[in-house]
CSV table of N, CA and C in Angstrom, one decimal:
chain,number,residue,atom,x,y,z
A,176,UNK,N,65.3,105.8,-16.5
A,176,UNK,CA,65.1,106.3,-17.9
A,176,UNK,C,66.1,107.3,-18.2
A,177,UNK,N,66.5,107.5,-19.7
A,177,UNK,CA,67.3,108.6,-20.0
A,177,UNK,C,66.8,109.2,-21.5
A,178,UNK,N,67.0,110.8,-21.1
A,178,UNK,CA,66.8,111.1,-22.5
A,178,UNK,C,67.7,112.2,-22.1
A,179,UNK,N,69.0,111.9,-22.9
A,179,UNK,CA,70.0,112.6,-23.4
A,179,UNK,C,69.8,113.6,-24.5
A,180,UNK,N,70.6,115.1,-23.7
A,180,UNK,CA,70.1,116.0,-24.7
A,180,UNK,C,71.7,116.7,-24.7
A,181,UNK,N,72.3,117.6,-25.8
A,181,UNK,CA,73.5,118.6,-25.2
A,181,UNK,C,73.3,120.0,-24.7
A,182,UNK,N,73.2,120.6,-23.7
A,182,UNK,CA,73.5,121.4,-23.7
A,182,UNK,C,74.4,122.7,-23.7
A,183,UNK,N,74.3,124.0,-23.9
A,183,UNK,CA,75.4,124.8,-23.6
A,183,UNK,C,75.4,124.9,-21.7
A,184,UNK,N,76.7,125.3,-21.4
A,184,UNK,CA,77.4,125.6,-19.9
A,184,UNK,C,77.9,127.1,-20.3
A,185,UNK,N,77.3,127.8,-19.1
A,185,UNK,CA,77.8,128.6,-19.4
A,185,UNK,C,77.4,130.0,-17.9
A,186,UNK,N,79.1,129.7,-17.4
A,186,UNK,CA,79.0,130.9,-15.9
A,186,UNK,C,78.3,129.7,-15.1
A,187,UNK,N,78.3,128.4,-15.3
A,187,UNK,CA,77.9,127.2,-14.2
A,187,UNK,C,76.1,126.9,-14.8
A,188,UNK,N,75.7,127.8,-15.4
A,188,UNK,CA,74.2,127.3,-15.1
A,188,UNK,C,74.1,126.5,-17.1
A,189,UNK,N,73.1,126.0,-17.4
A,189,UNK,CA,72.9,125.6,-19.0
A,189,UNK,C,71.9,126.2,-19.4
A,190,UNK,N,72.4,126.8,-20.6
A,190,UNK,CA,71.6,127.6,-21.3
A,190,UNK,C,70.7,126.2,-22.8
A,191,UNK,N,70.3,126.9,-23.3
A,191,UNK,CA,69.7,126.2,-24.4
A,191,UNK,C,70.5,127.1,-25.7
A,192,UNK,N,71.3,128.2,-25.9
A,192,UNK,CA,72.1,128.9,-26.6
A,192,UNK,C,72.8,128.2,-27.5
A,193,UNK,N,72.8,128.4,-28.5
A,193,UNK,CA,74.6,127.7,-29.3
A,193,UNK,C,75.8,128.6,-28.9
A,194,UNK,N,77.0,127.7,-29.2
A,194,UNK,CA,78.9,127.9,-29.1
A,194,UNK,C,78.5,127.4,-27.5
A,195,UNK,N,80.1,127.6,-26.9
A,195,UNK,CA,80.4,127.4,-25.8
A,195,UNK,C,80.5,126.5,-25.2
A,196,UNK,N,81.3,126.3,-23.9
A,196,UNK,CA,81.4,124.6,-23.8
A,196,UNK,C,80.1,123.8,-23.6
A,197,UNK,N,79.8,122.2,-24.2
A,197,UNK,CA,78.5,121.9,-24.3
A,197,UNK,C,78.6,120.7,-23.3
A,198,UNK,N,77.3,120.6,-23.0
A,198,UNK,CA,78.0,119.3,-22.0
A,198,UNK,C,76.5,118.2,-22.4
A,199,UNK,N,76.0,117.4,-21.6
A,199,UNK,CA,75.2,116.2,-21.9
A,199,UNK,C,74.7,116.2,-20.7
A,200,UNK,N,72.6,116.8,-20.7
A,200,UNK,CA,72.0,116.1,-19.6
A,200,UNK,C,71.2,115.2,-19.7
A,201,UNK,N,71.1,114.6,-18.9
A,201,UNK,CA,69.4,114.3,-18.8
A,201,UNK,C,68.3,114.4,-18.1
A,202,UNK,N,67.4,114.7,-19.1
A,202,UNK,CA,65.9,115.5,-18.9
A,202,UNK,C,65.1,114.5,-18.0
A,203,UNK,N,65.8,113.5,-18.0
A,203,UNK,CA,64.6,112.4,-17.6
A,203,UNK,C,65.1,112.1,-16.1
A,204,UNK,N,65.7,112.7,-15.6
A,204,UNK,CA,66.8,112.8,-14.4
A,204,UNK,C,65.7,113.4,-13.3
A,205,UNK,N,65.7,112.3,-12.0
A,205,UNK,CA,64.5,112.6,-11.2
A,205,UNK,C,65.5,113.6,-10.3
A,206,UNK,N,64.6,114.7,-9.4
A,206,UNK,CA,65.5,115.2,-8.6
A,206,UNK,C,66.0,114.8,-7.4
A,207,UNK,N,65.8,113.3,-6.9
A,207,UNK,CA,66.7,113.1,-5.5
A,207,UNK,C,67.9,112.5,-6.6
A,208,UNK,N,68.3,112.1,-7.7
A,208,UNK,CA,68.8,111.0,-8.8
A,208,UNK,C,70.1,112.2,-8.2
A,209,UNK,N,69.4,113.6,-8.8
A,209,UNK,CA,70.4,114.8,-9.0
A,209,UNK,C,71.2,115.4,-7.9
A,210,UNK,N,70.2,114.9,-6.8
A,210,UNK,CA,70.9,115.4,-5.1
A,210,UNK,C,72.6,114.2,-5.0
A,211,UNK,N,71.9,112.8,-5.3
A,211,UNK,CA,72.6,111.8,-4.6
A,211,UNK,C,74.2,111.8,-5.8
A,212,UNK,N,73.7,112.5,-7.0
A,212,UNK,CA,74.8,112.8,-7.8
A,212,UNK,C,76.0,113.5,-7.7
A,213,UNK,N,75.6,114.2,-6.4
A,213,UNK,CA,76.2,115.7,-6.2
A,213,UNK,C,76.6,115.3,-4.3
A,214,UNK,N,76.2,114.0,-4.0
A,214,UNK,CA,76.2,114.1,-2.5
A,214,UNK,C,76.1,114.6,-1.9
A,215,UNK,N,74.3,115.6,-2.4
A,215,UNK,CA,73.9,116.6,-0.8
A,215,UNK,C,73.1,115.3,-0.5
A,216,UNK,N,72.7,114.2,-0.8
A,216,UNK,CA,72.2,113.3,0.2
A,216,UNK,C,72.8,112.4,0.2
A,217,UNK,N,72.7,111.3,1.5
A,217,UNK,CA,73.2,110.1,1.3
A,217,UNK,C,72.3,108.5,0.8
A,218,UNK,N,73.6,108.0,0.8
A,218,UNK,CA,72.3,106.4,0.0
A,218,UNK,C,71.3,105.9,1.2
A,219,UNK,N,71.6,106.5,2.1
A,219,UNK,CA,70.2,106.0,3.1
A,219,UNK,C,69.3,107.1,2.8
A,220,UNK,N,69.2,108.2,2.7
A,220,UNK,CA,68.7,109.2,2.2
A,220,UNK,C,67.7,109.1,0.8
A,221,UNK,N,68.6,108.3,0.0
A,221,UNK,CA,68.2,108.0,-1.5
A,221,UNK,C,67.4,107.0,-0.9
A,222,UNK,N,67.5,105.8,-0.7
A,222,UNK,CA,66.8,104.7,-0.7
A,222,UNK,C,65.5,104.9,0.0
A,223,UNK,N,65.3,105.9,0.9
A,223,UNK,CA,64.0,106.2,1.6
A,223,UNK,C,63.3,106.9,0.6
A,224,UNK,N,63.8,107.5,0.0
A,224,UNK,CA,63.2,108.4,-1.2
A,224,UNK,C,63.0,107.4,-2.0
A,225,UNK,N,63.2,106.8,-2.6
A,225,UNK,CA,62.8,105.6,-3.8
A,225,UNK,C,62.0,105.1,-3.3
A,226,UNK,N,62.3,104.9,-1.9
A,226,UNK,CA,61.1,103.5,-1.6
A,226,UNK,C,59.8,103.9,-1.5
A,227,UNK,N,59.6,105.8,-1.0
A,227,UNK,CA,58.6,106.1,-1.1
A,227,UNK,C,57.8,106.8,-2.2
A,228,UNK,N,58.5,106.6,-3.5
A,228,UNK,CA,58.6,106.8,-4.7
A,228,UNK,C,57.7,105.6,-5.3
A,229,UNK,N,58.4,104.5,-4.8
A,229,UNK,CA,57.9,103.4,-5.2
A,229,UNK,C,56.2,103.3,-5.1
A,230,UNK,N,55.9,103.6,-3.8
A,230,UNK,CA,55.2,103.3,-3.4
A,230,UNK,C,53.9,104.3,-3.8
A,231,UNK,N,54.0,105.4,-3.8
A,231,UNK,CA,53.5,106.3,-4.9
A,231,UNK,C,53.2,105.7,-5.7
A,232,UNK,N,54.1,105.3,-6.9
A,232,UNK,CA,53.6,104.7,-8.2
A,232,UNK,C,52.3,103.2,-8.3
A,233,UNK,N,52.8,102.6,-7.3
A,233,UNK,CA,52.6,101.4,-7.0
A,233,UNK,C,50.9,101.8,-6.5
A,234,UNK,N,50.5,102.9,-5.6
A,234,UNK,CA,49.5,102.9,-5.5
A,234,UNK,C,48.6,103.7,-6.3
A,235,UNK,N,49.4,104.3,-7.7
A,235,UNK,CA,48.7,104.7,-8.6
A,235,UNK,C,47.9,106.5,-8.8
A,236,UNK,N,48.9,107.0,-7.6
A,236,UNK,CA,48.7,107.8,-7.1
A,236,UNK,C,48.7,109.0,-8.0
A,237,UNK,N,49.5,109.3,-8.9
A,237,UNK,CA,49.9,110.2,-9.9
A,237,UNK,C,48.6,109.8,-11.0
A,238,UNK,N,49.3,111.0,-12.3
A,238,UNK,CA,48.5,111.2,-13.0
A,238,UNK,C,48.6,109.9,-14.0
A,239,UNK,N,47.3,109.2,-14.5
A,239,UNK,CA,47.3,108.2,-15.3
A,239,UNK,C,47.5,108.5,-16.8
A,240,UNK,N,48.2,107.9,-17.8
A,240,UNK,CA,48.5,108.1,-19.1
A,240,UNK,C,47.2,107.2,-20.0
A,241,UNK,N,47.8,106.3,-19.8
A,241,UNK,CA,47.0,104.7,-20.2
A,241,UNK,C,46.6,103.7,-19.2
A,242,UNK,N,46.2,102.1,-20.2
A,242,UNK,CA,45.6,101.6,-19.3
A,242,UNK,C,46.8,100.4,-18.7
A,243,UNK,N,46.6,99.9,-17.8
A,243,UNK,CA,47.9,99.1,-17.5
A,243,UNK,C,47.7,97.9,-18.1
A,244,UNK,N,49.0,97.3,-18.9
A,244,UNK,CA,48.8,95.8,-19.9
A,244,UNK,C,49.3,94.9,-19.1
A,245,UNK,N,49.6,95.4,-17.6
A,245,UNK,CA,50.9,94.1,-17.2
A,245,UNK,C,49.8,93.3,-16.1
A,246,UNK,N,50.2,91.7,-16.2
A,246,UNK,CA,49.7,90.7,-15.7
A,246,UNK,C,49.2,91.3,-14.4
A,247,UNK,N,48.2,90.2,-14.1
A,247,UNK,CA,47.8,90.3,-12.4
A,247,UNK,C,48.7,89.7,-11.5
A,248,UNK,N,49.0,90.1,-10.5
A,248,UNK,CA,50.5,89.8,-9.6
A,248,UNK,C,49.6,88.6,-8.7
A,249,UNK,N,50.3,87.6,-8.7
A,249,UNK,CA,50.8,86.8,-8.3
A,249,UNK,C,50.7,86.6,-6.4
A,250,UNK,N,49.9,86.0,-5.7
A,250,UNK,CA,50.3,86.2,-4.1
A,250,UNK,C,51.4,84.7,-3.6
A,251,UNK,N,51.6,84.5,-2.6
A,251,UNK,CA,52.4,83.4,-2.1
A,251,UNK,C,52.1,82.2,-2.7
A,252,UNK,N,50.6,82.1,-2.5
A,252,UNK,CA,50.6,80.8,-2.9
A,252,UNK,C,49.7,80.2,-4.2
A,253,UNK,N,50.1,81.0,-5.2
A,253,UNK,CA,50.2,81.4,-6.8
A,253,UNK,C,48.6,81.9,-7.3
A,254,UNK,N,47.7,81.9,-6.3
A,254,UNK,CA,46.6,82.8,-6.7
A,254,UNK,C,46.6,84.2,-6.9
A,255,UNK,N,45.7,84.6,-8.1
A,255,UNK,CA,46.1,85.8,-8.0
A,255,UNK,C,45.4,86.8,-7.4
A,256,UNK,N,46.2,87.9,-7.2
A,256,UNK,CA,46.1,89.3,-6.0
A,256,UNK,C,45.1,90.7,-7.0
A,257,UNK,N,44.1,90.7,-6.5
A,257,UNK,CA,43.5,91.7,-6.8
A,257,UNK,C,44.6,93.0,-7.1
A,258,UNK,N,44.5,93.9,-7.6
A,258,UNK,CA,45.5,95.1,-8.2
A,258,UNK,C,44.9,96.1,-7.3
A,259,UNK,N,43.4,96.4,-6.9
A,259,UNK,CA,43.1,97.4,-6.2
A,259,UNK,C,43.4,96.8,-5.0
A,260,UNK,N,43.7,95.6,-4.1
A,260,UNK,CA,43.9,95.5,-2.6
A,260,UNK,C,45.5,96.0,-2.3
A,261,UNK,N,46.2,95.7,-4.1
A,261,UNK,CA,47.7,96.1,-3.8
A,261,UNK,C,48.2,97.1,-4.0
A,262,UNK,N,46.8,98.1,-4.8
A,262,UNK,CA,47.4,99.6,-4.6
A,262,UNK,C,46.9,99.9,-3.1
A,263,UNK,N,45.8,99.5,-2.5
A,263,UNK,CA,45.4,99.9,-1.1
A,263,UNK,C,45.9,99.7,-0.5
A,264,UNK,N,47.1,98.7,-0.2
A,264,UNK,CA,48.3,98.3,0.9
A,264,UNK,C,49.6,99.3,0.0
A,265,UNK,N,49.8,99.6,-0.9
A,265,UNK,CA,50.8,100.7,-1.1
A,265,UNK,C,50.1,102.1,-0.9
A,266,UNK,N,48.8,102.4,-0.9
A,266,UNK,CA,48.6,104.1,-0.1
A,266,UNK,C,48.7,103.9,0.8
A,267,UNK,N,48.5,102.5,1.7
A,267,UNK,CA,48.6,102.4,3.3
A,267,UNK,C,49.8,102.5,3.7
A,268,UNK,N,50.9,102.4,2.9
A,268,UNK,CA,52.0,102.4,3.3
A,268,UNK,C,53.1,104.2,3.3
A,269,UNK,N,51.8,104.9,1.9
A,269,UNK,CA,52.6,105.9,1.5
A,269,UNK,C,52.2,106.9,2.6
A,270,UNK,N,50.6,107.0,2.9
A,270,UNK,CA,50.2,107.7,3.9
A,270,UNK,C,50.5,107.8,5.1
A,271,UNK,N,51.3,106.5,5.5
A,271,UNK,CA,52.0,105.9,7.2
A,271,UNK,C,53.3,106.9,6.9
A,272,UNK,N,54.1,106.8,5.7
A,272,UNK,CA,55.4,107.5,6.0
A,272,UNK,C,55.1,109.2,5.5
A,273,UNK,N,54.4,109.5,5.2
A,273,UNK,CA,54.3,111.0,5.1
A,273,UNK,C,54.0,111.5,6.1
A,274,UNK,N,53.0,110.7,7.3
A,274,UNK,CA,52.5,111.1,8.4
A,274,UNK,C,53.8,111.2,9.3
A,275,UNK,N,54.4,109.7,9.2
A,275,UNK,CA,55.4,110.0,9.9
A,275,UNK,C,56.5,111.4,9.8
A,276,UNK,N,56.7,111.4,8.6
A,276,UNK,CA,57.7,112.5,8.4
A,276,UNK,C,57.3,113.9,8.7
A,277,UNK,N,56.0,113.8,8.4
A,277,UNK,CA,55.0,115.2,9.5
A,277,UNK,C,54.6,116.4,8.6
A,278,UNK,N,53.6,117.4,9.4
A,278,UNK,CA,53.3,118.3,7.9
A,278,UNK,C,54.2,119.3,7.2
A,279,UNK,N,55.2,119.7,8.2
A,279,UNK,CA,55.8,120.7,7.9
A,279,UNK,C,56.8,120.1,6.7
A,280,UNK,N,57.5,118.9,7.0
A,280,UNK,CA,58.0,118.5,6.0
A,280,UNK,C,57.7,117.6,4.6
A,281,UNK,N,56.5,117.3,4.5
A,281,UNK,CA,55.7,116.5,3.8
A,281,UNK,C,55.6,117.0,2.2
A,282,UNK,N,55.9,118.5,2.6
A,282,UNK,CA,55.2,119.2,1.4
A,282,UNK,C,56.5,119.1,0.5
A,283,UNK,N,57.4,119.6,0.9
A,283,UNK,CA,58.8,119.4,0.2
A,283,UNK,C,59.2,118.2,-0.7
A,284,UNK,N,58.9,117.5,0.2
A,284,UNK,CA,59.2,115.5,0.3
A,284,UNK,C,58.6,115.0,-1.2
A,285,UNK,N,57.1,115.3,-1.5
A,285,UNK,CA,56.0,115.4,-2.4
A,285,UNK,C,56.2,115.7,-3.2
A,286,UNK,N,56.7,116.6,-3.5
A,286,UNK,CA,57.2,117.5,-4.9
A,286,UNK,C,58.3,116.9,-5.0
A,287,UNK,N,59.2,116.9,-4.6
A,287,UNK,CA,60.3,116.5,-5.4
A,287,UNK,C,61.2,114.8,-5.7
A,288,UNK,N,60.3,114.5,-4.7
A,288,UNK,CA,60.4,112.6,-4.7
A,288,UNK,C,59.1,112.2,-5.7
A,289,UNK,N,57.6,112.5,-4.9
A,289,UNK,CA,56.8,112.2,-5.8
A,289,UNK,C,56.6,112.7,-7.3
A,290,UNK,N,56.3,114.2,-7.2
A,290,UNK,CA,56.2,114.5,-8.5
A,290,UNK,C,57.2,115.2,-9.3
A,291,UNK,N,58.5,114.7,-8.6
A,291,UNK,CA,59.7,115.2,-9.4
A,291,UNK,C,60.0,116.3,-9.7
A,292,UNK,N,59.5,117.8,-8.9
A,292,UNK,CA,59.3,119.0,-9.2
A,292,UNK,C,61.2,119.2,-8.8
A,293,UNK,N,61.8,120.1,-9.4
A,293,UNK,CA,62.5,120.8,-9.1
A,293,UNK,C,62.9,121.4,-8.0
A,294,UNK,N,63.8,121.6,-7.0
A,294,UNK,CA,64.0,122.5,-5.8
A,294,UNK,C,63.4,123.5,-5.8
A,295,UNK,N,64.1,124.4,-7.0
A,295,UNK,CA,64.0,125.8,-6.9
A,295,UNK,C,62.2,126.0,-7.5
A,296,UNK,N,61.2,124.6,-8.4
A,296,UNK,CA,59.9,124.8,-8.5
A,296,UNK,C,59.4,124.9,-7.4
A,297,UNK,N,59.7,123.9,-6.7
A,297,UNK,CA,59.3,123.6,-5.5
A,297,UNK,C,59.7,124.8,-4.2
A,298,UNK,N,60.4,125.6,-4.5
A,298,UNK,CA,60.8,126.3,-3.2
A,298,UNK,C,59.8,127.7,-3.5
A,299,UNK,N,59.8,127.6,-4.8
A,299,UNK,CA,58.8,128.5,-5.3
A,299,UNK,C,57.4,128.5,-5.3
A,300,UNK,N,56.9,127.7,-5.5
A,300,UNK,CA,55.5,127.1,-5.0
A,300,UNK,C,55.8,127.2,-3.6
A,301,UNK,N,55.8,126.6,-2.8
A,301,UNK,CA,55.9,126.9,-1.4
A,301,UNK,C,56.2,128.2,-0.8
A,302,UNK,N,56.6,129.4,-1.4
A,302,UNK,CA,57.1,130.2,-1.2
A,302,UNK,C,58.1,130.3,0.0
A,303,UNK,N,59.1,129.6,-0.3
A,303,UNK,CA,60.6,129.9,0.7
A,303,UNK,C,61.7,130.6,-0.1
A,304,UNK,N,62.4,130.6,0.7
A,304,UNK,CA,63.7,131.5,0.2
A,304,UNK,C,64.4,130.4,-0.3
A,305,UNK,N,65.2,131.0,-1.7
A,305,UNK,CA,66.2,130.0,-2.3
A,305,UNK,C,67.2,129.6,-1.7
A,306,UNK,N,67.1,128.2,-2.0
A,306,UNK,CA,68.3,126.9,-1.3
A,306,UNK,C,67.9,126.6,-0.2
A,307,UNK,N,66.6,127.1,0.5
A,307,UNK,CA,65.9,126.7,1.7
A,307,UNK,C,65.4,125.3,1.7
A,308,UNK,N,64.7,125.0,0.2
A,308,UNK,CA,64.7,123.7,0.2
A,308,UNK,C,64.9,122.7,0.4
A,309,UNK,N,66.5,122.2,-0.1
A,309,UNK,CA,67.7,121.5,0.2
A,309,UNK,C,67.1,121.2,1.7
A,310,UNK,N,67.7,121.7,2.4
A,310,UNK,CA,67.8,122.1,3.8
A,310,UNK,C,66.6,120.8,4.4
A,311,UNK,N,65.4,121.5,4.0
A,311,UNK,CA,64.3,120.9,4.7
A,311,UNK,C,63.9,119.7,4.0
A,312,UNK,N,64.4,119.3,2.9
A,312,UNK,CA,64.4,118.2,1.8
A,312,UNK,C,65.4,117.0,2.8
A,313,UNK,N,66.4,117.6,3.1
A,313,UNK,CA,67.1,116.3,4.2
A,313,UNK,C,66.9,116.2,4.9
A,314,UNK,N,65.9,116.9,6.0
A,314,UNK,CA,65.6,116.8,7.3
A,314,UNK,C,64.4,115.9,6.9
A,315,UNK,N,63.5,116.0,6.2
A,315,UNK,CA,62.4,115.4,5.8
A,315,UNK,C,62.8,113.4,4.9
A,316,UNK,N,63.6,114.0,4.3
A,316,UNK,CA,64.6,112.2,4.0
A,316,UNK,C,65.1,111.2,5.3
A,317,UNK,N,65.8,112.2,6.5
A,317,UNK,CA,65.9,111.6,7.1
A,317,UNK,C,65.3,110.9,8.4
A,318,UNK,N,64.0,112.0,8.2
A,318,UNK,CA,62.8,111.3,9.0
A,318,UNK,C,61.9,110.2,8.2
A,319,UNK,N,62.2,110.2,7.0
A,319,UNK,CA,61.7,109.2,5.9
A,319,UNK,C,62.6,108.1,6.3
A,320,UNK,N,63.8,108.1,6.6
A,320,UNK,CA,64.8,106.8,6.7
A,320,UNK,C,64.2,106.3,7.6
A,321,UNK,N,64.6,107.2,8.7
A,321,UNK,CA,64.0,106.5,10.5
A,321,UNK,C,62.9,105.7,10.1
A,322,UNK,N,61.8,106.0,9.5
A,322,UNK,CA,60.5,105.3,9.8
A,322,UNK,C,60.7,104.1,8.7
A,323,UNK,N,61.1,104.3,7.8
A,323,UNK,CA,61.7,103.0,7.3
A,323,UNK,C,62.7,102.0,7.7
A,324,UNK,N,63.4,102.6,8.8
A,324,UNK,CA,64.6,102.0,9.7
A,324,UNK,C,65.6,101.5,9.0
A,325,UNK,N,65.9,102.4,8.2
A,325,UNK,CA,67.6,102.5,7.1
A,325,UNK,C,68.6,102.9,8.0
């Protein structure tokens, strides 16, 4: 998704200010989108984050808006699949790789794959030291890879 906004640049960081050079972000910009942008992670890195992103959504895990309009899915052999057995096989899958990635790292992973929190929200909540995050954000992606075997 994109929602394109301008804003001001200014000494590296973006202000919401008028004049100065302006540039174009987007608000709707997840934060591994913003890591893989910048190449503090890599595409095996990204893809273990998506997939466990995925699977989050998939098991319905987050906060609900509305109600869902979209068809009943479909199994192999064209009967259809209950929706609660297919969110229960994607928490089965999200809780296998969080475990694996382990507690220390889990908390980082969660915020900022699942609920999109910002580094610096996230390092803040947690109470670590700034840019600490990062740090433990790739250690924790690439114990996400391993158990996905990227």
């Amino acid at each position: 998704m994109r929602e394109l906004l301008e804003r001001r640049l200014e000494a590296g960081r973006i202000r919401d200010a008028a004049g100065g050079r302006r540039v174009t972000v987007n608000l709707r910009e997840s934060p591994l989108d913003w890591l893989k942008a910048r190449s503090l992670v890599d595409g095996r890195q990204f893809e273990a984050g998506e997939r466990l992103r995925g699977d989050f959504e998939r098991a319905s895990l987050g906060p609900q808006v509305t109600m869902r309009w979209d068809g009943a899915p479909r199994g192999s052999n064209g009967a259809a699949i209950d929706p609660s057995g297919r969110q229960v096989a994607a928490k089965a899958r999200f809780d296998a790789a969080i475990a694996a990635v382990g507690p220390g790292l889990s908390d980082i992973l969660w915020r900022t794959v699942c609920a999109n929190e910002g580094l610096p929200a996230a390092e803040k909540a947690l109470g670590w030291p700034a840019r600490a995050g990062r740090l433990v954000l790739t250690l924790a992606l690439d114990r996400l890879a391993a158990h996905y075997r990227f």
